[in-house]
CSV table of C-alpha atoms in Angstrom, one decimal:
chain,number,residue,atom,x,y,z
S,762,UNK,CA,-67.4,29.9,-48.9
S,763,UNK,CA,-65.6,33.3,-49.1
S,764,UNK,CA,-66.6,36.3,-47.0
S,765,UNK,CA,-68.5,37.8,-49.9
S,766,UNK,CA,-70.4,34.5,-50.5
S,767,UNK,CA,-71.3,34.3,-46.8
S,768,UNK,CA,-72.6,37.9,-46.9
S,769,UNK,CA,-74.7,37.1,-49.9
S,770,UNK,CA,-76.0,33.9,-48.4
S,771,UNK,CA,-77.0,35.6,-45.1
S,772,UNK,CA,-78.7,38.5,-47.0
S,773,UNK,CA,-80.7,36.0,-49.0
S,774,UNK,CA,-81.5,33.3,-46.4
S,775,UNK,CA,-81.6,35.3,-43.1
S,776,UNK,CA,-82.3,39.0,-43.9
S,777,UNK,CA,-83.1,39.6,-40.2
S,778,UNK,CA,-79.6,38.6,-39.3
S,779,UNK,CA,-78.2,41.5,-41.3
S,780,UNK,CA,-79.7,44.0,-38.8
S,781,UNK,CA,-77.4,42.5,-36.1
S,782,UNK,CA,-74.5,44.2,-37.8
S,783,UNK,CA,-71.7,41.6,-37.6
S,784,UNK,CA,-69.1,42.3,-40.2
S,785,UNK,CA,-66.7,39.7,-41.6
S,786,UNK,CA,-63.1,40.7,-41.2
S,787,UNK,CA,-61.4,37.4,-42.3
S,788,UNK,CA,-62.3,33.9,-43.6
S,789,UNK,CA,-59.7,31.1,-43.7
S,790,UNK,CA,-59.9,27.4,-44.0
S,791,UNK,CA,-59.9,27.0,-40.2
S,792,UNK,CA,-61.2,30.2,-38.8
S,793,UNK,CA,-63.5,33.2,-39.2
S,794,UNK,CA,-63.1,36.6,-37.6
S,795,UNK,CA,-66.1,38.9,-37.3
S,796,UNK,CA,-66.5,42.3,-35.9
S,797,UNK,CA,-69.6,43.8,-34.2
S,798,UNK,CA,-69.7,47.6,-33.9
S,799,UNK,CA,-71.3,48.3,-30.5
S,800,UNK,CA,-74.4,50.5,-30.4
S,801,UNK,CA,-76.8,51.5,-27.7
S,802,UNK,CA,-79.1,48.4,-27.9
S,803,UNK,CA,-76.1,46.1,-27.2
S,804,UNK,CA,-75.3,47.7,-23.8
S,805,UNK,CA,-76.7,46.8,-20.4
S,806,UNK,CA,-76.9,49.2,-17.4
S,807,UNK,CA,-73.4,50.4,-16.6
S,808,UNK,CA,-72.7,50.8,-20.3
S,809,UNK,CA,-71.1,47.4,-20.8
S,810,UNK,CA,-71.8,44.9,-23.6
S,811,UNK,CA,-74.7,42.7,-22.6
S,812,UNK,CA,-74.5,38.9,-22.3
S,813,UNK,CA,-77.2,38.2,-24.9
S,814,UNK,CA,-75.2,40.3,-27.4
S,815,UNK,CA,-72.0,38.3,-26.8
S,816,UNK,CA,-74.0,35.0,-27.0
S,817,UNK,CA,-75.5,36.1,-30.3
S,818,UNK,CA,-72.1,37.1,-31.6
S,819,UNK,CA,-70.6,33.7,-30.6
S,820,UNK,CA,-73.4,31.8,-32.3
S,821,UNK,CA,-73.1,34.0,-35.4
S,822,UNK,CA,-69.3,33.5,-35.6
S,823,UNK,CA,-69.6,29.7,-35.5
S,824,UNK,CA,-72.4,29.7,-38.0
S,825,UNK,CA,-70.2,31.7,-40.4
S,826,UNK,CA,-67.4,29.2,-39.7
S,827,UNK,CA,-69.8,26.4,-40.7
S,828,UNK,CA,-70.7,28.2,-43.9
S,829,UNK,CA,-67.0,28.9,-44.7
S,830,UNK,CA,-65.9,25.3,-44.2
S,831,UNK,CA,-68.9,23.1,-45.0
S,832,UNK,CA,-70.7,25.3,-47.5
S,833,UNK,CA,-74.2,26.8,-47.7
S,834,UNK,CA,-76.3,24.9,-45.2
S,835,UNK,CA,-79.4,27.0,-44.3
S,836,UNK,CA,-80.8,24.2,-42.1
S,837,UNK,CA,-77.8,23.9,-39.8
S,838,UNK,CA,-78.8,24.9,-36.3
S,839,UNK,CA,-77.3,25.4,-32.8
S,840,UNK,CA,-77.6,22.4,-30.5
S,841,UNK,CA,-75.4,23.8,-27.7
S,842,UNK,CA,-73.8,27.1,-26.6
S,843,UNK,CA,-71.7,27.5,-23.5
S,844,UNK,CA,-70.1,30.8,-22.7
S,845,UNK,CA,-67.8,32.1,-20.0
S,846,UNK,CA,-68.0,35.9,-19.4
S,847,UNK,CA,-64.5,36.9,-18.3
S,848,UNK,CA,-64.7,40.6,-17.9
S,849,UNK,CA,-67.0,43.5,-18.6
S,850,UNK,CA,-66.1,46.0,-21.2
S,851,UNK,CA,-67.4,49.0,-23.1
S,852,UNK,CA,-65.5,48.8,-26.3
S,853,UNK,CA,-66.3,50.4,-29.6
S,854,UNK,CA,-66.5,46.9,-31.2
S,855,UNK,CA,-66.2,43.3,-30.2
S,856,UNK,CA,-64.1,41.1,-32.3
S,857,UNK,CA,-64.9,37.4,-32.4
S,858,UNK,CA,-62.5,34.7,-33.6
S,859,UNK,CA,-64.0,31.3,-34.3
S,860,UNK,CA,-62.1,28.1,-35.0
S,861,UNK,CA,-63.2,24.5,-35.4
S,862,UNK,CA,-62.6,22.1,-32.5
S,863,UNK,CA,-64.3,19.1,-34.2
S,864,UNK,CA,-65.8,18.8,-37.6
S,865,UNK,CA,-67.9,15.7,-37.8
S,866,UNK,CA,-70.5,14.5,-40.4
S,867,UNK,CA,-73.4,15.7,-38.3
S,868,UNK,CA,-72.0,17.9,-35.5
S,869,UNK,CA,-69.6,20.8,-35.8
S,870,UNK,CA,-68.0,22.2,-32.6
S,871,UNK,CA,-66.4,25.6,-32.6
S,872,UNK,CA,-64.5,27.7,-30.1
S,873,UNK,CA,-65.0,31.5,-30.0
S,874,UNK,CA,-62.9,34.2,-28.3
S,875,UNK,CA,-64.5,37.6,-28.1
S,876,UNK,CA,-62.2,40.6,-27.6
S,877,UNK,CA,-63.2,44.2,-26.9
S,878,UNK,CA,-61.3,47.0,-28.7
S,879,UNK,CA,-61.6,49.8,-31.1
S,880,UNK,CA,-63.9,49.5,-34.1
S,881,UNK,CA,-61.4,48.5,-36.7
S,882,UNK,CA,-60.6,45.3,-38.6
S,883,UNK,CA,-58.8,42.6,-36.7
S,884,UNK,CA,-56.0,42.5,-39.2
S,885,UNK,CA,-55.2,46.2,-38.9
S,886,UNK,CA,-52.3,45.2,-36.7
S,887,UNK,CA,-50.5,48.6,-36.9
S,888,UNK,CA,-53.6,50.4,-35.6
S,889,UNK,CA,-54.6,47.9,-32.9
S,890,UNK,CA,-55.4,49.4,-29.6
S,891,UNK,CA,-55.4,47.4,-26.4
S,892,UNK,CA,-57.8,44.5,-26.5
S,893,UNK,CA,-59.4,42.6,-23.6
S,894,UNK,CA,-60.7,39.1,-23.7
S,895,UNK,CA,-64.4,39.6,-22.8
S,896,UNK,CA,-65.7,36.1,-23.2
S,897,UNK,CA,-65.0,32.6,-24.4
S,898,UNK,CA,-67.6,30.2,-25.9
S,899,UNK,CA,-68.0,26.8,-27.4
S,900,UNK,CA,-70.8,26.3,-29.8
S,901,UNK,CA,-72.1,23.1,-31.4
S,902,UNK,CA,-74.1,23.1,-34.7
S,903,UNK,CA,-76.1,20.2,-36.1
S,904,UNK,CA,-75.4,19.8,-39.8
S,905,UNK,CA,-78.3,18.2,-41.8
S,906,UNK,CA,-77.5,15.3,-44.1
S,907,UNK,CA,-77.0,16.3,-47.7
């Protein structure tokens, strides 16, 4: 699925997920990059991005990767999520890059790196400010039989 197809699918099947605010920056055959502009509800005391926000972003990134590579599977669900929080940060946005580690018939395992930085598309290389690796996650999805 393309970025536009993923957006349309999410709006139709999971309208509540749209409120989270993750924006697709890039979709390729082996990776998805999404960006989450940070707003007040995503911060914990000390004005750093909260753990639940980063976990939701990791899960969202791998689900979008499943959609991009497997197709529209509304009944796919998370079976495992493991995250390492590497540093705190108060960025304008968190950029999540998800790639597949294993794509089986029933299980899909993805890796996600989440970077803090300015609120701009990942591919805007000429405008990139310094980025910090905030967290690393692995996420496993169960893919229902078709």
